[in-house]
Every structure is written in C-alpha cells, then in structure tokens.
Short mmCIF file of C-alpha atoms (C1' of nucleotides) in Angstrom, two decimals:
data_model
loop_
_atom_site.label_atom_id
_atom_site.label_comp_id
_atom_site.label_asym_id
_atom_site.label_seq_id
_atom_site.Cartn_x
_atom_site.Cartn_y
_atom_site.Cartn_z
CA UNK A 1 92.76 86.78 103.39
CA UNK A 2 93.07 83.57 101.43
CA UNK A 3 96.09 83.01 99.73
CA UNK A 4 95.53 79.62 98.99
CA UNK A 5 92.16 80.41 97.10
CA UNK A 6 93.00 80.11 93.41
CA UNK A 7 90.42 83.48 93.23
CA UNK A 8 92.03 87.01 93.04
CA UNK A 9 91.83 88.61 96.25
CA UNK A 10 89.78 91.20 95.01
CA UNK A 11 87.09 88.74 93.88
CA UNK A 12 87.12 87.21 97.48
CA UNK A 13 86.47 90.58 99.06
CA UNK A 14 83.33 91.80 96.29
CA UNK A 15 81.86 88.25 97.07
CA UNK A 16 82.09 88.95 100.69
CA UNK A 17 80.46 91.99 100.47
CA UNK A 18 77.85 90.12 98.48
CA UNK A 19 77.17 87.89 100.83
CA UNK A 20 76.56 90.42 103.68
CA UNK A 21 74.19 91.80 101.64
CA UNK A 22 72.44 88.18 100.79
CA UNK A 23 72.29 87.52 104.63
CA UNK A 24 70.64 90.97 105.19
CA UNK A 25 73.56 91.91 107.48
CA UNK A 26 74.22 95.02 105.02
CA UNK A 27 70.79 96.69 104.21
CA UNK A 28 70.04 99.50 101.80
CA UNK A 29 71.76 102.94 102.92
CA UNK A 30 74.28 101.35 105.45
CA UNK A 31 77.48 102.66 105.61
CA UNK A 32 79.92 99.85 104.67
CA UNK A 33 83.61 99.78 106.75
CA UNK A 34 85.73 102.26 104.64
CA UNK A 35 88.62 100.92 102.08
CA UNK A 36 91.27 101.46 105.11
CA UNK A 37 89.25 99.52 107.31
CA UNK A 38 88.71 96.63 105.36
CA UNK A 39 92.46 96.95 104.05
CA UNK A 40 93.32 96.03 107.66
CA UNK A 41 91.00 93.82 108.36
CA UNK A 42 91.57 91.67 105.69
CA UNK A 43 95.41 91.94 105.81
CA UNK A 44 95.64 93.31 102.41
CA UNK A 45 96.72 96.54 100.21
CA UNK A 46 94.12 99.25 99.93
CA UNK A 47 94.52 99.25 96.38
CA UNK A 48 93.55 95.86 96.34
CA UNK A 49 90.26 96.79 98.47
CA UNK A 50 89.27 99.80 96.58
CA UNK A 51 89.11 97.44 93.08
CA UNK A 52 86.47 95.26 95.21
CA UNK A 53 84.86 98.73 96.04
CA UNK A 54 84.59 99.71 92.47
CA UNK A 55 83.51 96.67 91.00
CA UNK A 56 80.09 97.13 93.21
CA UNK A 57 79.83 100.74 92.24
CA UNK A 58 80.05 99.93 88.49
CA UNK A 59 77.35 97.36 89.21
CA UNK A 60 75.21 99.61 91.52
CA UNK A 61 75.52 97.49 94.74
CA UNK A 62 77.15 100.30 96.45
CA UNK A 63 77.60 104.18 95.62
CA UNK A 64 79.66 106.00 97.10
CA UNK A 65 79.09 109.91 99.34
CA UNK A 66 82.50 111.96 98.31
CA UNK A 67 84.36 112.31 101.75
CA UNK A 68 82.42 110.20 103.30
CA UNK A 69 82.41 106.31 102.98
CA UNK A 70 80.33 103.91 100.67
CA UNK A 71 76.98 102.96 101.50
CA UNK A 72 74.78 99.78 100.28
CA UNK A 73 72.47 100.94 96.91
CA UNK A 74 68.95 100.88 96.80
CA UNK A 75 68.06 97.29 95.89
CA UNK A 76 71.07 95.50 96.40
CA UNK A 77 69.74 92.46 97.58
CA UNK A 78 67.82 91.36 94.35
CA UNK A 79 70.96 92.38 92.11
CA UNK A 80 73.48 90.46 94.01
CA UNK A 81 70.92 87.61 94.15
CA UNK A 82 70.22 88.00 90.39
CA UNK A 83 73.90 88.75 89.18
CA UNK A 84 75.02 85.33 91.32
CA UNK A 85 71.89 83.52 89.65
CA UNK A 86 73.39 84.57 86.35
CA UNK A 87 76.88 83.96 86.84
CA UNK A 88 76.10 80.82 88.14
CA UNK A 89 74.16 79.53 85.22
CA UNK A 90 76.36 81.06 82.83
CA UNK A 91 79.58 80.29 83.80
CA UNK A 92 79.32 77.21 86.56
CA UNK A 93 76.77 74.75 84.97
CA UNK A 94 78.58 74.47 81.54
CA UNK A 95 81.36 72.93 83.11
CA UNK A 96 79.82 70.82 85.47
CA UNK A 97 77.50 69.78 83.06
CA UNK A 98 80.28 68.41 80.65
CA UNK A 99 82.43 67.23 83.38
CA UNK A 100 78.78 64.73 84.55
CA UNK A 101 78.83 63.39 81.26
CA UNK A 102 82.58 62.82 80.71
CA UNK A 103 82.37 61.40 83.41
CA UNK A 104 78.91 59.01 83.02
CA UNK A 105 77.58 61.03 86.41
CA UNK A 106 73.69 61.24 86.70
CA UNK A 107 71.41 63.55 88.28
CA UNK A 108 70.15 60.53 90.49
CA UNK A 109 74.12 60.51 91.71
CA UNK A 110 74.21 64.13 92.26
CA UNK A 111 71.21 64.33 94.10
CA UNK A 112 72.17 61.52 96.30
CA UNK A 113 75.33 63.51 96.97
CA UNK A 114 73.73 66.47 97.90
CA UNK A 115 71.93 65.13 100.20
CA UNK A 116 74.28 63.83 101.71
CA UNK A 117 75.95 67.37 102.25
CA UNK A 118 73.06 68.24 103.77
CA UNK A 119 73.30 66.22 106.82
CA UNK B 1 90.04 75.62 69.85
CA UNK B 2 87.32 77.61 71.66
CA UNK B 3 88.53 80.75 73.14
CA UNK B 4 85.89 82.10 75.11
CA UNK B 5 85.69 79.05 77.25
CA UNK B 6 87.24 80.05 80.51
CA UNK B 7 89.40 77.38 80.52
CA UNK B 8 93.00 77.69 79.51
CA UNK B 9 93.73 76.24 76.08
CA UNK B 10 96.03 73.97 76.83
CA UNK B 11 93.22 72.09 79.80
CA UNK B 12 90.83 71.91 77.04
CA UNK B 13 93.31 69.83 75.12
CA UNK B 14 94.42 67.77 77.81
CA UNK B 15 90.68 67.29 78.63
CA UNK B 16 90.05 66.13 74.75
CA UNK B 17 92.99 63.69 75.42
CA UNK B 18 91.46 62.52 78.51
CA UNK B 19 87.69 62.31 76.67
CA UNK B 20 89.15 60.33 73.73
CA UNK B 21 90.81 58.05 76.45
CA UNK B 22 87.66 57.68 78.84
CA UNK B 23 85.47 57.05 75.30
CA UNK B 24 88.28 54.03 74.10
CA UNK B 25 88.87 55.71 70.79
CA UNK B 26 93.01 55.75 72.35
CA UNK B 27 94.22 52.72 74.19
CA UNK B 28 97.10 51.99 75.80
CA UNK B 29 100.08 51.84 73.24
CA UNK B 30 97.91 53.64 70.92
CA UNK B 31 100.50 56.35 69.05
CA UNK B 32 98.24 59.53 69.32
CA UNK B 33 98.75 62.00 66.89
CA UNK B 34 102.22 64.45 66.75
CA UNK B 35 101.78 67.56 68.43
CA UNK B 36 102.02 69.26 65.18
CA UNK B 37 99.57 67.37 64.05
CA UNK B 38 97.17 68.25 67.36
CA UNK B 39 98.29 72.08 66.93
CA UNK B 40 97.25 72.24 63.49
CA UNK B 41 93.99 70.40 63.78
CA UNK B 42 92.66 72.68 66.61
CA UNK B 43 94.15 75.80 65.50
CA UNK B 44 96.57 76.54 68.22
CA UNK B 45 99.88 77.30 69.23
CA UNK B 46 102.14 74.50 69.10
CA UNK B 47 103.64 75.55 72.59
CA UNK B 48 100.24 74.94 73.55
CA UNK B 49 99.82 71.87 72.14
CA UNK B 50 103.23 70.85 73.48
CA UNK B 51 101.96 71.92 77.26
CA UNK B 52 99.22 69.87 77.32
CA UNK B 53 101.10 66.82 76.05
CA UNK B 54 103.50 67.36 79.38
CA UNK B 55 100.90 67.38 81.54
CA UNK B 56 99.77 64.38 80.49
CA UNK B 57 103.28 62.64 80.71
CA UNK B 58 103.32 63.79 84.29
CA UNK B 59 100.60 62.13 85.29
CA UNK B 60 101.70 58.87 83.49
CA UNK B 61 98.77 58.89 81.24
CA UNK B 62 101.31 59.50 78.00
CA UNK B 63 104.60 58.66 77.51
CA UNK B 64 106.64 59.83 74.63
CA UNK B 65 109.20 57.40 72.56
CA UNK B 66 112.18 60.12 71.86
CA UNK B 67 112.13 60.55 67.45
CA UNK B 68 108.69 58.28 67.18
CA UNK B 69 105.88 60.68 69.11
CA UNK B 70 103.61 59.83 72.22
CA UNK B 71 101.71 56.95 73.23
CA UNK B 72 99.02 56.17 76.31
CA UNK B 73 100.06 54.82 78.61
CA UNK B 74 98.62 51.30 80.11
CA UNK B 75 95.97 51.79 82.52
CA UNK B 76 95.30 55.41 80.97
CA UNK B 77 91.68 54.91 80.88
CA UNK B 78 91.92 53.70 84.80
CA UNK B 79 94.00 56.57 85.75
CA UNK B 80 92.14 59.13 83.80
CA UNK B 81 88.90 57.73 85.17
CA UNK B 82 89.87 57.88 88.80
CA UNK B 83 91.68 61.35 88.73
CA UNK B 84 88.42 63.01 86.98
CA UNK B 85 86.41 61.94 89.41
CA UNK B 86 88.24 62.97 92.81
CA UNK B 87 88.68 66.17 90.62
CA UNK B 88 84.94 66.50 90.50
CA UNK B 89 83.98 65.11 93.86
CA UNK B 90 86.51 67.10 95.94
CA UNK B 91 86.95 70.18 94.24
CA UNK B 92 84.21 70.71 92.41
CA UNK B 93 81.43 69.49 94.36
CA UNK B 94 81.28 71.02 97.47
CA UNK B 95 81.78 74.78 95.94
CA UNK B 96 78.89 73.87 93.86
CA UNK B 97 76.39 72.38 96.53
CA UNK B 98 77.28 75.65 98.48
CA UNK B 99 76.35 78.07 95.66
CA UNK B 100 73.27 76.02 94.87
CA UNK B 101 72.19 76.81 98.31
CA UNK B 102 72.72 80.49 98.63
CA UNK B 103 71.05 80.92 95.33
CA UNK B 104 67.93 78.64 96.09
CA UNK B 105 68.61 76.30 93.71
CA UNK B 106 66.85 73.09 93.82
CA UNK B 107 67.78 69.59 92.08
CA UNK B 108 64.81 70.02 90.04
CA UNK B 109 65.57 72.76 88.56
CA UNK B 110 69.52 71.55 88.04
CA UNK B 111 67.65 68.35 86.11
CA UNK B 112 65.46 70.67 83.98
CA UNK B 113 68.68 72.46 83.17
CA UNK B 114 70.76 69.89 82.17
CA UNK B 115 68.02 68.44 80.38
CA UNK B 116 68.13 71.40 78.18
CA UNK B 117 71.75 71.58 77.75
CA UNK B 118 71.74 67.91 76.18
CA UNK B 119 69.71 69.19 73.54
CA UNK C 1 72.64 119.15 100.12
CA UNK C 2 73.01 117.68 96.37
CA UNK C 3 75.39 114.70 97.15
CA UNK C 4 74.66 113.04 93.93
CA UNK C 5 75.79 115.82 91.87
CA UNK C 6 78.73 115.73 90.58
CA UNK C 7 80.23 118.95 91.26
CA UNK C 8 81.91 118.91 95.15
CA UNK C 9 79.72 120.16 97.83
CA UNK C 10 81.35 123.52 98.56
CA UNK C 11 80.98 125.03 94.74
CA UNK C 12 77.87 124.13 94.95
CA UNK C 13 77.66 126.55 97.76
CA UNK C 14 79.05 129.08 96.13
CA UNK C 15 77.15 128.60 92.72
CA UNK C 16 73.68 128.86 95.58
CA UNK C 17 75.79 132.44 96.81
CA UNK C 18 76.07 133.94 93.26
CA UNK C 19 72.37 132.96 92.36
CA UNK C 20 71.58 134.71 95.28
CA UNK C 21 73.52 138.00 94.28
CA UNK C 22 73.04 137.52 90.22
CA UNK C 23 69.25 137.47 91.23
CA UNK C 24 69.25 140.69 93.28
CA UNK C 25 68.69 139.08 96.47
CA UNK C 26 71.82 139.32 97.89
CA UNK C 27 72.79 143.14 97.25
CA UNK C 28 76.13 145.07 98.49
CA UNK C 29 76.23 145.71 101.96
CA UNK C 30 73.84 143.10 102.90
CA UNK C 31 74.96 140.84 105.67
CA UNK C 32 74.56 137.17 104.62
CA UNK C 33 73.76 133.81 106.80
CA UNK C 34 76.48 132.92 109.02
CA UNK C 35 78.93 129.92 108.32
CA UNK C 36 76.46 128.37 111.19
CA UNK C 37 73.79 129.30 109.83
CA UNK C 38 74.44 127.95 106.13
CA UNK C 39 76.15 124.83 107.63
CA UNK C 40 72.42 123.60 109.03
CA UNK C 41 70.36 125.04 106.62
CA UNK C 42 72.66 123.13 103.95
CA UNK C 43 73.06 120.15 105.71
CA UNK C 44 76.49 120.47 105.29
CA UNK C 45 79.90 120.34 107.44
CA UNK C 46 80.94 123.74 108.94
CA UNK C 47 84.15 123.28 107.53
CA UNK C 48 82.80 122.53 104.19
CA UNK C 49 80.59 126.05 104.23
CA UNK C 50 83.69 127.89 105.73
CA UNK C 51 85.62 126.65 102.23
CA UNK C 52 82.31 128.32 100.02
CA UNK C 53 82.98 131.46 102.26
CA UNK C 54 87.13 131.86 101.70
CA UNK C 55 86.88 131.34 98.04
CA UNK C 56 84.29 134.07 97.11
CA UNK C 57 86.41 136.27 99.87
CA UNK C 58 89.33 135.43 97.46
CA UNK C 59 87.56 136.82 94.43
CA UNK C 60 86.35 140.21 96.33
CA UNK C 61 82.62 138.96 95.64
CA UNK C 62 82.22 139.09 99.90
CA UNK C 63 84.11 140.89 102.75
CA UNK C 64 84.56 139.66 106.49
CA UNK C 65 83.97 141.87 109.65
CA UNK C 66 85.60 140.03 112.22
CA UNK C 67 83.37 138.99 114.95
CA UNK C 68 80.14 139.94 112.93
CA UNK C 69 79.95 138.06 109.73
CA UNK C 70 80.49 138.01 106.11
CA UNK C 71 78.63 140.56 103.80
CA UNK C 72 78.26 141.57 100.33
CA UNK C 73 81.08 143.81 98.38
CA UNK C 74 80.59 145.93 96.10
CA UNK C 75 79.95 145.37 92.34
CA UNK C 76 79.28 142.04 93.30
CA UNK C 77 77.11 141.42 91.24
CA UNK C 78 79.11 142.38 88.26
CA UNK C 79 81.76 140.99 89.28
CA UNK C 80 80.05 137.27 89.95
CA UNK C 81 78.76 137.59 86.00
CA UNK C 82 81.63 138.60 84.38
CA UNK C 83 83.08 135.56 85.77
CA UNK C 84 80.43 133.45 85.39
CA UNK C 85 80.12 134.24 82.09
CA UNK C 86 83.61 134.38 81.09
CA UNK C 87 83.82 131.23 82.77
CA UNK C 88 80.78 129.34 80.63
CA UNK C 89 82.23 130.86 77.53
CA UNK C 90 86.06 129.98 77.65
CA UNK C 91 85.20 126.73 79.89
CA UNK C 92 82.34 125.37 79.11
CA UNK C 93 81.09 126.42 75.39
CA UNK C 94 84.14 124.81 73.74
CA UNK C 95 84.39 120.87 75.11
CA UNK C 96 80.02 120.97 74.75
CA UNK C 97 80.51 121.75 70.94
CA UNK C 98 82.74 119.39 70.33
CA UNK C 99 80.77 117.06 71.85
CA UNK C 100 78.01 117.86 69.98
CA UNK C 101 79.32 117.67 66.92
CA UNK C 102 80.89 114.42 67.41
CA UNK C 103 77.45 113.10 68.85
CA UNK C 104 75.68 114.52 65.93
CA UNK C 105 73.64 116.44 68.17
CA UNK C 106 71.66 119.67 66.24
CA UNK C 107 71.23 122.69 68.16
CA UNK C 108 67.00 121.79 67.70
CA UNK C 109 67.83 118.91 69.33
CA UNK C 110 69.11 120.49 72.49
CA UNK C 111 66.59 123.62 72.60
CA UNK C 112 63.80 120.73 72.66
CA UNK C 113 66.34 119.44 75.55
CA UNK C 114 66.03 122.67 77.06
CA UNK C 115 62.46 123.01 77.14
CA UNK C 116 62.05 120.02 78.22
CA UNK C 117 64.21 120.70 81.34
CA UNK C 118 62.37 124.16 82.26
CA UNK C 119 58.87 122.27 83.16
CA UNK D 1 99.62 112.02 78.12
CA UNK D 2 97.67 115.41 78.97
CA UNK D 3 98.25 116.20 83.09
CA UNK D 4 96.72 119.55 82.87
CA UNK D 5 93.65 117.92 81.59
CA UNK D 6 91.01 117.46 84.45
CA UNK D 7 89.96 114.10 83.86
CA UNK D 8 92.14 110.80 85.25
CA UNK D 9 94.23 109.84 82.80
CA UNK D 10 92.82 106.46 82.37
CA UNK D 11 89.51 108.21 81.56
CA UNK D 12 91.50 110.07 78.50
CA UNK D 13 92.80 106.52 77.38
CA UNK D 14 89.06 105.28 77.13
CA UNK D 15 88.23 108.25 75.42
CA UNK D 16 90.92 108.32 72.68
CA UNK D 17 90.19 104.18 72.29
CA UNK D 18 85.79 105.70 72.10
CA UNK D 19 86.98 107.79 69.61
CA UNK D 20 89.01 105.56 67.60
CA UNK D 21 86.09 103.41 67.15
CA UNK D 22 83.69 106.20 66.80
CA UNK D 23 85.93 107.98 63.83
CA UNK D 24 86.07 103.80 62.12
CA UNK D 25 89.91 103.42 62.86
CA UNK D 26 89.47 100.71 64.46
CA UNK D 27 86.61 97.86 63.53
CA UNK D 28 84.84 95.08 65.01
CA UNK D 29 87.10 92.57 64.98
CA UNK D 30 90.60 94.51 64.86
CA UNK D 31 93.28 94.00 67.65
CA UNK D 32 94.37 96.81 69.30
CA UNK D 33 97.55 97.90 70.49
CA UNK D 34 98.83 96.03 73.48
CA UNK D 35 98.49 97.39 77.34
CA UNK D 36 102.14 97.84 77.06
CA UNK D 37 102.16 99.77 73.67
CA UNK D 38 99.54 102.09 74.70
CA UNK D 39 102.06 102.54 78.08
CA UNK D 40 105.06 103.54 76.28
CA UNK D 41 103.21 105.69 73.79
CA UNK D 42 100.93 107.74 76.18
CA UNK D 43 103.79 107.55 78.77
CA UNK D 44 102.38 106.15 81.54
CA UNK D 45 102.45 103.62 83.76
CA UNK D 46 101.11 100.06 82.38
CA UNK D 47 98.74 99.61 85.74
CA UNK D 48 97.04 102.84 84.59
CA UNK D 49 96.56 101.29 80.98
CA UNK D 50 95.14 98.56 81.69
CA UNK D 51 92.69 100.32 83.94
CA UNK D 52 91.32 102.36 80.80
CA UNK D 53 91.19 98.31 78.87
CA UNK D 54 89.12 97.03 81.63
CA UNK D 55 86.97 99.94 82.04
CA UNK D 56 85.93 98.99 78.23
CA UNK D 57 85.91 95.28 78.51
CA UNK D 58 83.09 95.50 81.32
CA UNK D 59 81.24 97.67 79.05
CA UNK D 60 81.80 95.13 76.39
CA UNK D 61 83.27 97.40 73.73
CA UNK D 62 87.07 95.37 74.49
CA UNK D 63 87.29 91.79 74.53
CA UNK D 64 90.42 90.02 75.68
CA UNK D 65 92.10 86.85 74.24
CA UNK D 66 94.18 85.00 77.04
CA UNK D 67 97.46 85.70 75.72
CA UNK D 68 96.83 87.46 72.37
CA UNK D 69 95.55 90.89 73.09
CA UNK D 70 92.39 93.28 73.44
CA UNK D 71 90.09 93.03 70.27
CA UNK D 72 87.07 95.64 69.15
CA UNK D 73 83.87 93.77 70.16
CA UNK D 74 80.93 93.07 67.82
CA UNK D 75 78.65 96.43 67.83
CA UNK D 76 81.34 98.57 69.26
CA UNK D 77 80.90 101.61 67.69
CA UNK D 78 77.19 101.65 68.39
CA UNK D 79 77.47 101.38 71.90
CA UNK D 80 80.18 104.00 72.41
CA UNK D 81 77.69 106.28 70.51
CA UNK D 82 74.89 105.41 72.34
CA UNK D 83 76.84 105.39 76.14
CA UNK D 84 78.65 108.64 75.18
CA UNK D 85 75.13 110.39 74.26
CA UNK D 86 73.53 108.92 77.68
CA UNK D 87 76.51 110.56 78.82
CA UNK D 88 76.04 114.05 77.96
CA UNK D 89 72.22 114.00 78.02
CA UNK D 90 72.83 112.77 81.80
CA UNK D 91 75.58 114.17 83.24
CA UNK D 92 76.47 117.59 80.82
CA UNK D 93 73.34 119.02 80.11
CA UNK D 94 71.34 119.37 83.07
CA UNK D 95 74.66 121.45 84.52
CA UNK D 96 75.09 123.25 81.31
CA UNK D 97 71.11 124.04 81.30
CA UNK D 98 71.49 125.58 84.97
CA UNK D 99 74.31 127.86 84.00
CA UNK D 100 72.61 129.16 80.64
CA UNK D 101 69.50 130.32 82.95
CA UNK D 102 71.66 131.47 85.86
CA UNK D 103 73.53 133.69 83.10
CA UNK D 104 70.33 134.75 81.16
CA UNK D 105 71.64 133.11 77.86
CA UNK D 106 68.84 131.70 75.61
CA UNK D 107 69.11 129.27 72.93
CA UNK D 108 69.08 131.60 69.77
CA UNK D 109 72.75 133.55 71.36
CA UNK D 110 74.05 129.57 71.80
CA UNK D 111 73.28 129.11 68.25
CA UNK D 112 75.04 131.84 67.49
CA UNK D 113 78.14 131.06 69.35
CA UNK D 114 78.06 127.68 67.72
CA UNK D 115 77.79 128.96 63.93
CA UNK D 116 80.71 130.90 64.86
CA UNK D 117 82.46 128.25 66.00
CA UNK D 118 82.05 126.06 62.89
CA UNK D 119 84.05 128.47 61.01
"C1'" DG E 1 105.32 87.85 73.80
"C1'" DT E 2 100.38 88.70 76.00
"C1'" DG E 3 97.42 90.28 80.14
"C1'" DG E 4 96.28 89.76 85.51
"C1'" DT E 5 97.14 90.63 90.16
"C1'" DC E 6 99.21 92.59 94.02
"C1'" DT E 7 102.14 95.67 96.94
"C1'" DA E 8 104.07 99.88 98.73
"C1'" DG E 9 103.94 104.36 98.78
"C1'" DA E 10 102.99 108.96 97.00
"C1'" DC E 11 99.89 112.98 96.29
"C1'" DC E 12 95.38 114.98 95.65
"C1'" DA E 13 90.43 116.69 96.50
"C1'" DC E 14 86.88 116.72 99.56
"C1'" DC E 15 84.27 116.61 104.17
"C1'" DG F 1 88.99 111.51 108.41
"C1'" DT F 2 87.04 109.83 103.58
"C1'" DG F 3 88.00 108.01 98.61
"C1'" DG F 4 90.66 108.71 93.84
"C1'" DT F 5 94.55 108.43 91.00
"C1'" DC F 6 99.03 107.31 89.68
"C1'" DT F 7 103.72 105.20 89.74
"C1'" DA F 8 107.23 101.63 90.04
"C1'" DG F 9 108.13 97.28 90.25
"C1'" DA F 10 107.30 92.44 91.32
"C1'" DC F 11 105.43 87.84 90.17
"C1'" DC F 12 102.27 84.81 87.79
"C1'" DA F 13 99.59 82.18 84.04
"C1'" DC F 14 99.01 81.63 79.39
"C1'" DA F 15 100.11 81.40 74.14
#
DNA sequence: GTGGTCTAGACCACC
DNA sequence: GTGGTCTAGACCACA
C-alpha cells in the first residue's frame, strides 16, 4: 500500500477494485478476495479494507452473500465507468480548468502535452 | 471564502495572493493588505488568514516588516510563475492524462468543456 | 435459498418448517426430510440445515430418533402458532405502528399494500 | 446508548439524527452537535459516531464544513421521509405481509390492534 | 476546537 | 471460514 499517496488508503483500495472491474478482470457475479485476503495483501488493517468494501456496496458495485464473501453487482462496469465520468468532471476539471488560465495554458499546449504522453 | 471548494481555505487564499501577483495588481514592495484586513474581507478565520500569509513567506514570495505588515517580495511574479507551473506539469498533469484515458476522454471533448466553463 | 432476504438463512428454514406444520402438511408423528435431504433441496450448507433442525428441537416443535431422523411432536402445531403469534404481536405489531404513525401511513394505505402483494 | 436493541448502534444514531429532522428540531441549515458531543452523550466510542455522520452525509441529509461541524442539508427532512418510507415499503412489509398470512390475520383484526394502540 | 484516517484487537452471527 | 460491529487510542489537517 501507498503511503506516500496523499489519498486515504481506503480510497486507493475502492479505486483498485474499480479498476478491475474497468479492465473486465472482475465480471458480474465473481467472487472478489475476501476483506482478510486483501487486508494481507495489501499490508493493511481489515478495518481499513472493509470501509473500501462498503463504500462499493452503498454504491451497488458489489453486494455482499452473508457468510460467504462479496461478489461483483450486476452492471458494475457502466457504474464505475459512469461514477468516474462524473467525479471526474465534477471535481477534477474545475481545478484544472482555473489552474490553465491562472496560468495563461491553452488547449493547443495541453494537447501537445498529451501527446506527448502518449509516446 | 468558498467552502465547498475542496480546497483548504487557507490554499485558496494563498492562490488569490499568487493570482493577484501573476495578474500585476501586487508588485514587488507592494504592502498587501493586513491579515485582518484579508480575514475580514473574505470572511474567514484570522488563523487562516495568518496560515496562508506563512506559506507565502516560506517560499520567499512575501516578506513581513515586524509592526508595518507584509510586502512581495522581488521577483514574486517570477517565482510564483515558475512554481505554478512545475505544480501543474508534474503533479497535476500526468494523474490527469491517465484518468482522461481510462475514461475515454478525448481533447475534443476537454476543449468543448472548457469552452463552456469560460462562459 | 433466499440469500437476498434479510433474515439469516437458517430461520428461514425454520419459518419453511412451521408453514409446513401451521398448514397441516407436516402433522405429529410424521417423519420429515432428512438434514441431507433439506440441505440439497435448499441449496443450503448441511451445517446451516442442521442449525434449523436444533432450534425447533429446542422448542419441542420436533423430536430426534437417533439413527432414523427427525419427526413431528405433538401439538406442534399449536405450539408453532402460539409462538408465532405471540411472537408477531409482542415483536412485531409494536415497532410497525410506530412506524406508521411517524410515516403517516393509514391503515387503507397498507390494506391496498396488502392486496397488492397477494397477486 | 441502547445494547439490547438489535440494530448497530450507529444505525440508532442515524435514526435519532432522522428523527430529529423529521419531528423539525433540527432545520436546514442548523449545526448539529459535534462527533465528539454525540460520543460523550450516547456513550460511545467517537469512531462509531462518526460512522452514523457519514452514513448521512453520503445520503446528503449531513453536510460537513472542514473544521466547523456537520450541518442539516437543504431538503433534509424530505428525504429522510421519503428514504425511511422506501424503507418500510421495501424491507418491512413484504416480511410483515408473509407473517399476517402465515398466521391467518386479515387486515380488519390489524386495524383493530392499531385503534387499540392509539389509546 | 473541528473532523478524517488508521491500527490493533475484541466479540458476534452466520455458513 | 465469511463479514459486521465496536472500542481504545493514536496521529493528522484544518479553522
């Protein structure tokens, strides 16, 4: 786990569940690894994993069988992929926006930029 | 002061420092205005105030005169202009390009977006 | 098995036993399904039917013959709506009319509920 | 704090906050007591607190001021009402319908119970 | 002072 | 074995 990452642990774990699911490698009705297992895996305390665990459940990403493990919901592909849309939109492209025209940034720039990344 | 911006107070007031610094409405020996003065105007704590004032003088972009108030510094504007943009090239940047790509966002439809947000 | 229900998997075993004997189909004496038996049918962990079995053994509502099976006792069914019914009444009634009265809900409103539920 | 009561304690804290809002104690608008002064007057731990707050911020009946406290959001009280009647139209009454057939009680006998229990 | 996050460890119900 | 809840206590950022 990243300790560096400014973003709570918890937040790292739901968006790496997120993007199993985006990359298909979690479909619909899988079972996911259960809150010990990822605990380990990720070097952190299950309390910690079970908030990431919830946080999908609330959202209906995954549900949960009682004594049994949690499992990917029905359609989780397009909600992660719209929630992400929306969170992007919503709470990345203000900022960025005003930080390109503090800073006299113009698409041209940006796109030159990105396609640089690309390569 | 805008509070459900998800940026700490105190960053959005160093920002508006940094904005009227960038825009030459302060230059360097320029008294800016008392921190009482700044926590009155935007409605905020004056610990607040006072933080953002600090984190300014750390970065040698203010400097205070002990009994008088604080002034910018010289070369402010340079400094201000070179931090905000190795801010947004190497921090912001690449976390952005990356989401753009998960989501399937194109440059287009950034442009269309931030043509909307100017209005 | 009902895994989205909210109630845990072994009560609703024994709520599926009681029908069985409130309804007259089930009747003293009668040997019921093994813990084998109900465990497949049910889709359900052995050990998970075995629970359904020891609690209505508790309450004298069936009796064990070792190495045969598990069979009705008498005045079951008396016995199974006594408690039922003291259960619903004392349990149940008290919490649902406060709800409805904080919810504003009419008893019209829930008989056209409850027709609604019978088709 | 009630530990005979069924329900998780942090689903009793959202309840009693539902039901402050519901009854008009507290408005759109009003802060409400801090995580900590809910802590020490329910007597319980702060972690399970703040639990019952964020359960209500994601529903967006909470909001949170960095710093300040938890506030009654806009429309509040008409989305407790609304969620607490999905509530019991989803998850109460299809149970409580099943037990009134499996016990042979019709609507007109609820009634009656209920007019009784007015007085 | 406010809330946010995390850990360690306990105990419970259920399968 | 699974998850669910709770406690006690630590540390942090922010106002």
């Amino acid at each position: 786990m990243n300790y560096s990452d400014n973003r709570p642990i918890y937040k790292q774990i739901t968006d790496y569940f997120c993007n199993q699911i985006l990359q298909h490698k979690w479909s619909p009705e899988d079972r996911i690894p259960s809150v010990r297992e990822i605990a380990v895996k990720m070097e952190v305390n299950p309390n910690t994993a079970i908030r990431a665990f919830h946080d999908l459940q609330d959202k209906d990403i995954l549900y949960n069988q009682r004594g049994v493990g949690y499992f990917v919901a029905e359609h989780a592909h397009e909600k992660v992929k719209q929630m992400k849309r929306e969170e992007f939109i919503n709470e990345k492209l203000p900022g960025f926006f005003r930080d390109m025209k503090q800073l006299g940034f113009s698409c041209k720039e940006l796109e030159e930029l990105y396609d640089k990344s690309k390569k």
